[in-house]
Coordinates of C-alpha atoms in Angstrom, one line a residue:
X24 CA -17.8 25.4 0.1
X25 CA -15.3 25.4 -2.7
X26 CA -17.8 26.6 -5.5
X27 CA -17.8 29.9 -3.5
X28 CA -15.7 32.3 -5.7
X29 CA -15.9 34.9 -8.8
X30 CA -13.5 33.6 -11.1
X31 CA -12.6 35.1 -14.6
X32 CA -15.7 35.1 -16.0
X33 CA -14.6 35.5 -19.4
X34 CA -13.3 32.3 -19.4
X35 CA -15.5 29.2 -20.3
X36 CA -14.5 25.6 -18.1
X37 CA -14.5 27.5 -14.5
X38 CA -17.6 25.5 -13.8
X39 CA -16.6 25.1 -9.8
X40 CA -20.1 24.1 -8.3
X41 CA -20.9 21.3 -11.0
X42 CA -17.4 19.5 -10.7
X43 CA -16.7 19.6 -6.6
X44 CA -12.5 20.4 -5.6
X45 CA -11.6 20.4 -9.5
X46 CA -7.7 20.5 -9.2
X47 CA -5.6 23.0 -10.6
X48 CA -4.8 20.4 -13.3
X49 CA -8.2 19.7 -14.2
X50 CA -8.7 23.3 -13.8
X51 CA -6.3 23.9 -16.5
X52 CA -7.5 20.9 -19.0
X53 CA -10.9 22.6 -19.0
X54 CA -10.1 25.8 -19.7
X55 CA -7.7 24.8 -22.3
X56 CA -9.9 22.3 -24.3
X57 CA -13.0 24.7 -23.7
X58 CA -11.7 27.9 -24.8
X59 CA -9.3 26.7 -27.9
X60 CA -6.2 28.9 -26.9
X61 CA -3.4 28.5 -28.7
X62 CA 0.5 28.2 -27.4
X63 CA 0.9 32.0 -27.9
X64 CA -1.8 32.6 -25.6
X65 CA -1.0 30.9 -22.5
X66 CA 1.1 33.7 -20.9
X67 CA -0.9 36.3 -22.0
X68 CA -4.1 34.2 -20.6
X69 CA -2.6 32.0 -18.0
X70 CA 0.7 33.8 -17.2
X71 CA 2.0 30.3 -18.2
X72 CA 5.6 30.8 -20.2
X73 CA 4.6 28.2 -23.4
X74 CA 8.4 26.4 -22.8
X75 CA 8.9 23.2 -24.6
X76 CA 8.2 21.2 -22.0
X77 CA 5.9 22.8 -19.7
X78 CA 3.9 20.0 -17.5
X79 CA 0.5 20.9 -16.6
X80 CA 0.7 18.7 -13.8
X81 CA 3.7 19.6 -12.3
X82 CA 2.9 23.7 -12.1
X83 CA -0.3 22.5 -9.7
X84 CA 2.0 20.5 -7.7
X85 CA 3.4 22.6 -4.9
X86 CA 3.5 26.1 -4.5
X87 CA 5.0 28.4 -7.5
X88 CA 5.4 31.5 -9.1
X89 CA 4.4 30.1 -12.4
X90 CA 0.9 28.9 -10.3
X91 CA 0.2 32.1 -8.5
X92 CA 0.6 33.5 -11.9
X93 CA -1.9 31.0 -12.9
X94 CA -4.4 31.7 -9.5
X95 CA -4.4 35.4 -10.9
X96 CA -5.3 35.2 -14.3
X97 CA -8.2 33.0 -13.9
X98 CA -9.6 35.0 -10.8
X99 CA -8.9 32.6 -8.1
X100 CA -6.2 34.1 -5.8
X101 CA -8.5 35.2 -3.1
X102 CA -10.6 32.1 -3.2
X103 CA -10.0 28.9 -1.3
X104 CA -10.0 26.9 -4.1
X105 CA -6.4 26.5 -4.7
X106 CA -6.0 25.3 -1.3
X107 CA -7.8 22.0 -2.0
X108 CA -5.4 21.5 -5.1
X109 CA -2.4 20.8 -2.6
X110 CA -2.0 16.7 -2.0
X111 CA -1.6 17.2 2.1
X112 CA -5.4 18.0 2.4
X113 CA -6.3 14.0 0.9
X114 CA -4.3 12.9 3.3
X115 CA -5.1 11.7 6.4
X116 CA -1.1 11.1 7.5
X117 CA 0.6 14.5 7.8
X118 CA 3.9 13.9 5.1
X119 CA 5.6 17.2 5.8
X120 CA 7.0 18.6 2.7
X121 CA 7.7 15.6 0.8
X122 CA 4.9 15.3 -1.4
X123 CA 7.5 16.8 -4.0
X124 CA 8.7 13.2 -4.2
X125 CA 5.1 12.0 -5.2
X126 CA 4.9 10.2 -8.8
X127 CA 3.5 12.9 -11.6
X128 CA 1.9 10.4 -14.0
X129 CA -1.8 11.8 -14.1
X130 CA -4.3 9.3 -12.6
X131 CA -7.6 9.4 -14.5
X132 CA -11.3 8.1 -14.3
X133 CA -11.9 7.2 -17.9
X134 CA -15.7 8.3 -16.6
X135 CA -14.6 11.9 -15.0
X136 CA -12.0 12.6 -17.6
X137 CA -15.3 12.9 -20.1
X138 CA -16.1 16.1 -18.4
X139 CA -12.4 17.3 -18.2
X140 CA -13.1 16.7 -14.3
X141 CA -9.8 15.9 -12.1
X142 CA -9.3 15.5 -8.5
X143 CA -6.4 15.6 -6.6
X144 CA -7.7 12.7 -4.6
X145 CA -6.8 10.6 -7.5
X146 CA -3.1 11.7 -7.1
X147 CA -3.0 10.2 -3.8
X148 CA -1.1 6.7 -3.7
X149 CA -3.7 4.7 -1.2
X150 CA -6.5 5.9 -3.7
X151 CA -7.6 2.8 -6.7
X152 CA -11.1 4.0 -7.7
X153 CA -12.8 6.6 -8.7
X154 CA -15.3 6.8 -5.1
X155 CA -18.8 7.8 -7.2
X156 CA -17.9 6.1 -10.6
X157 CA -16.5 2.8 -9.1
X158 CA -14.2 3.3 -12.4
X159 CA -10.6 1.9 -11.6
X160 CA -7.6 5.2 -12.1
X161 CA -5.4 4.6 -14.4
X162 CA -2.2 6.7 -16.2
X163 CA -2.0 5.1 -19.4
X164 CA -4.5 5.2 -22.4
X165 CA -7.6 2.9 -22.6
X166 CA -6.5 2.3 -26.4
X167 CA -2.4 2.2 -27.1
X168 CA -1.6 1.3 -23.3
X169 CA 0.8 4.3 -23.5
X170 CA 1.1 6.9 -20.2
X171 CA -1.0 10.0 -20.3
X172 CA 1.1 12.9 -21.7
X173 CA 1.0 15.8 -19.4
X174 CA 3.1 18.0 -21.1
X175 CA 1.3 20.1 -23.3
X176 CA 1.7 19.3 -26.8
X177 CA 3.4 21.4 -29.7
X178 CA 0.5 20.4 -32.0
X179 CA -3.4 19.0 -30.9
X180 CA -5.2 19.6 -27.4
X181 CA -4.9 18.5 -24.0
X182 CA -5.4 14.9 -22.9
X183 CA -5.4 13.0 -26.3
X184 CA -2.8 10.7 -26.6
X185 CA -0.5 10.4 -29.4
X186 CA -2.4 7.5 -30.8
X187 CA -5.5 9.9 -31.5
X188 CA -8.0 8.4 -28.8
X189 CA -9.0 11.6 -27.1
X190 CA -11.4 10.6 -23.7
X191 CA -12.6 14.9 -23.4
X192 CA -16.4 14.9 -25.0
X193 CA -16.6 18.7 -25.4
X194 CA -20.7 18.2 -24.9
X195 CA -20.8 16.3 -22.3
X196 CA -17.9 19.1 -20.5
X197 CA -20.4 21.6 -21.4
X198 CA -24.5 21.3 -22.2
X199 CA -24.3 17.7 -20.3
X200 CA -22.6 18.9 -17.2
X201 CA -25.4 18.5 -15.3
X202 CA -25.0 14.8 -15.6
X203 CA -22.0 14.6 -14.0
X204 CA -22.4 13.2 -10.4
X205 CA -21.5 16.5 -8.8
X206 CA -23.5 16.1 -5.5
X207 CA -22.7 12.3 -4.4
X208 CA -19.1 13.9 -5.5
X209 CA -19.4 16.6 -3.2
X210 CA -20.8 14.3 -0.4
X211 CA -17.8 12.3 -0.1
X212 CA -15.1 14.3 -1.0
X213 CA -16.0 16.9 1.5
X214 CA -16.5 13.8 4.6
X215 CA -13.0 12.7 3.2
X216 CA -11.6 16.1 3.5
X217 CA -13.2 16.4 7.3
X218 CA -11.6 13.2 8.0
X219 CA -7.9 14.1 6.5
X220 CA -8.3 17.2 8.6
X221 CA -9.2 15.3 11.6
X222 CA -6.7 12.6 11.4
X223 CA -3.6 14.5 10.0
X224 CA -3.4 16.9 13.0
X225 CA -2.5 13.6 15.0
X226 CA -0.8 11.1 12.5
X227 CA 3.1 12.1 11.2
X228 CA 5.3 9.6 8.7
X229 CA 8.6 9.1 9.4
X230 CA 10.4 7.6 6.9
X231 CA 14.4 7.6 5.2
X232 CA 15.6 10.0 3.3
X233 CA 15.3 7.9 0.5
X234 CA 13.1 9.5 -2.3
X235 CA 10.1 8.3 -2.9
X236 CA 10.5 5.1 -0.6
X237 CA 7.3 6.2 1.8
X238 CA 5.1 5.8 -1.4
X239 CA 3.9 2.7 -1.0
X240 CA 3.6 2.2 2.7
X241 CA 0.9 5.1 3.0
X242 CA -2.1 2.2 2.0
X243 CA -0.4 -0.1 4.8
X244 CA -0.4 2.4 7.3
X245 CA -3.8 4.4 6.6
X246 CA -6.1 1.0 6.2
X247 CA -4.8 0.7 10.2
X248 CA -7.4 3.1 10.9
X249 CA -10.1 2.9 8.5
X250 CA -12.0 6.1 7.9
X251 CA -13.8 6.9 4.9
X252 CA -11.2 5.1 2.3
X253 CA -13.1 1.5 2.2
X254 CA -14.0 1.1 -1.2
X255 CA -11.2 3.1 -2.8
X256 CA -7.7 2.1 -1.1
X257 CA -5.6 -0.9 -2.4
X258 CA -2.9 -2.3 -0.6
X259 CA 0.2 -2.5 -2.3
X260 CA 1.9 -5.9 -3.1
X261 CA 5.1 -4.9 -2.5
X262 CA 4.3 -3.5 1.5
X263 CA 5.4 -6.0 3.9
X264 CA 2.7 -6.6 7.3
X265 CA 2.5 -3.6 9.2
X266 CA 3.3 -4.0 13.0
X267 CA 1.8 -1.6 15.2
X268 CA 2.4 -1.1 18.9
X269 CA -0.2 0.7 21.5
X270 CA -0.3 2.6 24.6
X271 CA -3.6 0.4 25.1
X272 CA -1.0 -2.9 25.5
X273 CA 2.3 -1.3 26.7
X274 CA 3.9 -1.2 30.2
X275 CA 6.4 1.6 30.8
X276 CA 7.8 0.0 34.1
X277 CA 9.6 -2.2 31.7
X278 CA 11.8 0.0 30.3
X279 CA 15.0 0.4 32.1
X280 CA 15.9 3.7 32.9
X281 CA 18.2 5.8 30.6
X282 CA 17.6 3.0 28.1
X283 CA 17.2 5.7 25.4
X284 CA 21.1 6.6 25.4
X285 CA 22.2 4.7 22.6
X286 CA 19.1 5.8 20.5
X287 CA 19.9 9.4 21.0
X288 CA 23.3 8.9 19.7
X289 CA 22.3 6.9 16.6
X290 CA 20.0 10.5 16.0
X291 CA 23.2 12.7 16.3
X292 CA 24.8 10.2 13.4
X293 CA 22.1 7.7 11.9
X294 CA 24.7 6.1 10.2
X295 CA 27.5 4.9 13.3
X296 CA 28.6 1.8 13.6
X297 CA 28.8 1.4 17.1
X298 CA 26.6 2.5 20.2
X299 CA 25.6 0.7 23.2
X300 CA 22.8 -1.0 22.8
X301 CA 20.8 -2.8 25.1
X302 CA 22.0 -6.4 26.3
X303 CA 18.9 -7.7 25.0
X304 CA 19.1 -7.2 21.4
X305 CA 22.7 -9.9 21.4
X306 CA 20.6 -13.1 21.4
X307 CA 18.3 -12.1 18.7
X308 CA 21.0 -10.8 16.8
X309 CA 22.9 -13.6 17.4
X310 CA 20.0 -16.0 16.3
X311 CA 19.9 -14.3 13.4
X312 CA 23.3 -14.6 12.4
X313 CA 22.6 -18.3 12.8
X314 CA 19.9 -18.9 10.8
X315 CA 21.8 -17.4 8.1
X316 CA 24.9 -19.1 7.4
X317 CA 23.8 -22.4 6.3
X318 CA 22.1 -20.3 3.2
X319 CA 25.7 -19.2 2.1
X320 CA 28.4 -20.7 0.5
X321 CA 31.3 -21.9 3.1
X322 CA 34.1 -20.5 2.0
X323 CA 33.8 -16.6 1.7
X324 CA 36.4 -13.8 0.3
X325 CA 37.1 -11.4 2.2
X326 CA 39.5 -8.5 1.3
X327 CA 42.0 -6.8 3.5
X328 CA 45.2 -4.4 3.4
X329 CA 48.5 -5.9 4.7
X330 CA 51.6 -3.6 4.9
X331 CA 49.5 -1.5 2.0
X332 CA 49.1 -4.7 0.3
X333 CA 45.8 -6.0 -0.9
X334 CA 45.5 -9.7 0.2
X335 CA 42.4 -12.0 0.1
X336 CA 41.6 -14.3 2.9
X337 CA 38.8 -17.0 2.9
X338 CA 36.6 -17.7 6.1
X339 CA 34.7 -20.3 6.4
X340 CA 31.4 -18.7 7.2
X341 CA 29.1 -21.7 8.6
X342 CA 32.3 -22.8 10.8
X343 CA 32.6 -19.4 11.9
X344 CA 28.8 -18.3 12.7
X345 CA 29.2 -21.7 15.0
X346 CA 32.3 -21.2 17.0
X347 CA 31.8 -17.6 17.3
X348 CA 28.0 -16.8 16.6
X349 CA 28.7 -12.9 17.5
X350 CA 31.0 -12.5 14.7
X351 CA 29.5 -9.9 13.1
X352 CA 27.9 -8.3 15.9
X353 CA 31.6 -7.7 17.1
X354 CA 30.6 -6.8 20.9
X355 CA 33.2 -3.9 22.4
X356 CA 32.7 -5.1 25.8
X357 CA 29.9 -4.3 28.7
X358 CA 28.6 -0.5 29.5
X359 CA 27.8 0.5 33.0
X360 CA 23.8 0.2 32.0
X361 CA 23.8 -3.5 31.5
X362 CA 24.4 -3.1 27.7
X363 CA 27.2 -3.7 25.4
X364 CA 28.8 -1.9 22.7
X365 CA 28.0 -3.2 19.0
X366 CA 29.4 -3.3 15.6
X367 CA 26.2 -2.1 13.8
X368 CA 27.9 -2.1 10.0
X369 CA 25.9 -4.9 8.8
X370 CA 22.6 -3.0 10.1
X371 CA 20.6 -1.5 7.0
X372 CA 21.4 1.6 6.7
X373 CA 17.5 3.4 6.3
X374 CA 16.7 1.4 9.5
X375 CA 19.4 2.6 11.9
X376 CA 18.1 6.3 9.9
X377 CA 14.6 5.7 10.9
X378 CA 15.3 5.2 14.3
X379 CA 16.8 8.3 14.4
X380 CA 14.0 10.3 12.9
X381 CA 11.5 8.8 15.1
X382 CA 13.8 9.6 18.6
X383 CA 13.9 12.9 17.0
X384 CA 10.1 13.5 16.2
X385 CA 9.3 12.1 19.6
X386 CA 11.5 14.2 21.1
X387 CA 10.3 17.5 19.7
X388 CA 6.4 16.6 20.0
X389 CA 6.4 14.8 23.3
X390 CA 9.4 16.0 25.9
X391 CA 10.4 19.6 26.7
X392 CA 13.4 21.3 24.9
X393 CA 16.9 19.9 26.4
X394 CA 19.3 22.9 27.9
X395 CA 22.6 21.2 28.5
X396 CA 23.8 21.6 32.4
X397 CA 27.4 21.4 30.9
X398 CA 27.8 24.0 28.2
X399 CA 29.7 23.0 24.7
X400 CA 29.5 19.1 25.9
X401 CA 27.4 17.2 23.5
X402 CA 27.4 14.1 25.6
X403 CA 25.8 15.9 28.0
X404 CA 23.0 17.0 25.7
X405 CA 22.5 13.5 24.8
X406 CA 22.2 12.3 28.2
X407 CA 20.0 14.7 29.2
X408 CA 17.7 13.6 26.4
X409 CA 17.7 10.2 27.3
X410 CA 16.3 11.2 30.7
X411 CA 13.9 13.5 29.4
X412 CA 12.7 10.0 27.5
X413 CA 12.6 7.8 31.6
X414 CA 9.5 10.2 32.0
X415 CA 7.9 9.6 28.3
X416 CA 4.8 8.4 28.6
X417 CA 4.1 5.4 26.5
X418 CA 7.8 4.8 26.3
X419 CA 7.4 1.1 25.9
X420 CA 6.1 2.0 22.6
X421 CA 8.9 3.7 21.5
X422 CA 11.6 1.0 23.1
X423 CA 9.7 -1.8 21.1
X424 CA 9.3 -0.1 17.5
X425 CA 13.4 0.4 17.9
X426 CA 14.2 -2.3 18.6
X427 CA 11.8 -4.5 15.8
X428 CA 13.8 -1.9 13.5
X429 CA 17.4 -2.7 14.2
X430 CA 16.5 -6.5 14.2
X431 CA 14.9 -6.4 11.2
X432 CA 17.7 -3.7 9.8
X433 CA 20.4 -6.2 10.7
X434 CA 18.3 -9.1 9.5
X435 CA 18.2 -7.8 6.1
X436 CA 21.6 -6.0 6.1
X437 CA 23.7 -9.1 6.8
X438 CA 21.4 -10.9 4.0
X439 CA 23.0 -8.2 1.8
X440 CA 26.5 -7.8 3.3
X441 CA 26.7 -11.6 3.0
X442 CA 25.3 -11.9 -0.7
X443 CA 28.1 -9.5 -1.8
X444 CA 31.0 -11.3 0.1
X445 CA 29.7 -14.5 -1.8
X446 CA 31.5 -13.1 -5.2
X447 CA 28.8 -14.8 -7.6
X448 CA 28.5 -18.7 -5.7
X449 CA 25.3 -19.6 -5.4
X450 CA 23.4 -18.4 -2.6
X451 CA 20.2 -20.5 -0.9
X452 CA 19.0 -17.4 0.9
X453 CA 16.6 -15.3 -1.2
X454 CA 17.5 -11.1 -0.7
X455 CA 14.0 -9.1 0.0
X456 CA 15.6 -5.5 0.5
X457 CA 13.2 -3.9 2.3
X458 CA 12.7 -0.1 3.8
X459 CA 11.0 1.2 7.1
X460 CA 8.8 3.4 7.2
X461 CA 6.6 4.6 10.1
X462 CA 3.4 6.7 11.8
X463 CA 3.8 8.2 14.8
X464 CA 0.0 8.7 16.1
X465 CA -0.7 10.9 19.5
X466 CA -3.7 12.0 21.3
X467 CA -4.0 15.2 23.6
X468 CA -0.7 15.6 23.2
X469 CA 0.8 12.0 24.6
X470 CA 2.2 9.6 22.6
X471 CA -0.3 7.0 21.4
X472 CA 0.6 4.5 18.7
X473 CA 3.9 3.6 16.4
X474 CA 3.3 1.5 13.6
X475 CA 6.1 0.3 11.0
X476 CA 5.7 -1.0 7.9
X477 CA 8.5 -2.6 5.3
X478 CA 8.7 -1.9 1.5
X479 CA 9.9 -3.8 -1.0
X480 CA 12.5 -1.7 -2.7
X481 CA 14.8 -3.4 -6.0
X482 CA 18.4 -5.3 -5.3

């Protein structure tokens, strides 16, 4: 039970058992509105250096010297409390160490923020509501519309905004604790925490490299599952439909032995242009390539060097996607595994990435470390992989989450690659830049589900 600790008892706000998981932030809000300290006092008090612009928020967020410090002065670092102020224990997706890229604007309940309460919950990007007030979170001020300040101010407490409207009711934060809902609080917030523990030891994201991309697809990909998020989670305009493929449905006998090659080398370098990909994927690419060109204008620049001279030549791009459909999947000729070597260039560049990150985590979670028979040959290593994969089970999974990627990728790539070659004419097609971003779910150690879902990220 969190309340279980001795804090600094010469402090007044460290009220753990009648506001359930208080965060380090509102940990801090408390004590700071409760015990009137001044700027002077926060090292001496806190071990907090009083900088210009020191941001409550972002000392809780992650592991610090500047929050041990903090841990210490108030008589927590032997308790498990600061544990629940970390984001990764709301979460029922494990993220790895990227909650760093995670939005600091405080998210409030109007109704908590009375008491000085915060969660970290509310931090979380698939959370809307408040789960015991009902109360929608919000970041700005219920009176000006302005974003909560979370630096602390040169002049005037914690939490009120620059307009004057200050939520904190000092009473009710003391003598009328007791009416905050501290037990139907503690209910659900510790069955959510038993469910993020439960979930996150089999549920990984994978996504680009691209900061704070994954953001938005965490309410796609957790309302897969349900759990104990109905009332609280909003999806996200901007997330695309989430496709999800299942062990339940696959059939591994469909996958073609050492079909995995060309995967394992878009891992070594997610951004190559060329690798030999599977005969299958020319006719959709192809059709795509199709049902693009009437959307563009006919005649497009294209710039090239000649003799170190830079000349312009015009294609006709409706003409060409006719006579030579394949034109920008420029095949290389056939492999020796019924494939064919393809100019990826036009692919999105975060979708060949992804489906390099998810060979990768499937290789390390699923398949036994690869020791190359052939030292200091790195195709080797790569073919060995790919054979390691003929023996994956739930393979088919794997195959078909690629391969929806790089379509898609090249889909929305050439849309892009085209748009710019068009110089300003007026183009028909409408440009929805979108990012992958996937869960890899497992269960007793085999591969179990992959499920990808695409974000809307600005031209």
């Amino acid at each position: 039970m969190c309340g279980q600790t001795q804090p600094n008892q010469g402090l007044i706000g460290l009220d753990f058992p009648n506001f359930p998981y208080l965060s380090g932030y509102g940990t801090m809000i408390r004590c700071l509105r409760l015990n009137g300290f001044a700027r002077k006092d926060l090292f001496a008090v806190f071990g907090l250096r009083a900088i210009q612009d020191l941001d409550l928020l972002h000392v809780c967020h992650g592991r610090s010297a500047a929050l041990e410090r903090f841990e210490a002065k108030i008589g927590l670092q032997h308790s498990e409390i600061p544990s629940f102020w970390s984001e990764q224990v709301w979460c029922p997706i494990y993220v790895s160490g990227r909650w760093k890229e995670l939005s600091q604007d405080p998210r409030h309940c109007r109704d908590c923020l009375r008491y000085g309460y915060h969660c970290t919950l509310f931090q979380m990007p698939f959370v809307d509501h408040c789960p015991w007030h009902g109360t929608k979170l919000s970041c700005i001020c219920n009176q000006c519309g302005k974003p909560y300040r979370t630096c602390l101010p040169l002049e005037g407490p914690t939490t009120r905004c620059a307009c004057g409207h200050d939520p904190f009711d000092r009473k009710a934060a003391t003598v009328g604790m007791r009416s905050f809902p501290a037990s139907s609080a503690a209910e659900y917030l510790e069955q959510h925490l038993t469910w993020c523990g439960d979930e996150s030891r089999r549920r990984l994201l994978v996504a680009p490299a691209a900061e704070g991309a994954w953001h938005p697809a965490l309410s796609a990909l957790i309302s897969q599952r349900g759990g104990n998020i109905e009332h609280t989670v909003t999806l996200p305009c901007s997330a695309d439909r989430t496709r999800s493929w299942d062990v339940i449905n696959h059939d591994d006998t469909k996958v073609k032995k050492n079909a995995f090659w060309p995967w394992m080398l878009i891992q070594r370098s997610p951004y190559r242009s060329v690798a030999p990909l599977p005969i299958i994927l020319l006719h959709p690419l192809v059709k795509i390539a199709q049902a693009l060109a009437p959307h563009f204008p006919p005649d497009i620049g294209l710039d090239f060097d000649k003799n170190g001279a830079r000349m312009k030549h015009y294609i006709n791009f409706g003409g060409t996607i006719v006579m030579m459909p394949d034109h920008f999947i420029l095949p290389f000729g056939q492999t020796s595994q019924d494939g064919t070597w393809l100019n990826l260039s036009t692919v999105l560049p975060e979708a060949l990435e992804l489906c390099g990150r998810l060979v990768y985590e499937v290789d390390k979670r699923f398949t036994a470390p690869t020791w190359p028979t052939r030292p200091m040959s790195r195709r080797w290593v790569e073919v060995e992989q790919s054979l390691k994969f003929d023996q994956l089970a739930g393979r088919w999974v794997l195959q078909r989450a690629l391969i929806h990627i790089l379509v898609r990728g090249f889909a929305i790539g050439l849309t892009i690659a085209m748009k710019k070659l068009s110089r300003g004419q007026p183009v028909r097609q409408r440009i929805s830049h979108r990012i992958p971003v996937a869960e890899i779910s497992w269960q007793h150690d085999r591969l179990k589900r992959i499920s990808v879902s695409w974000i809307a990220m600005r031209d």
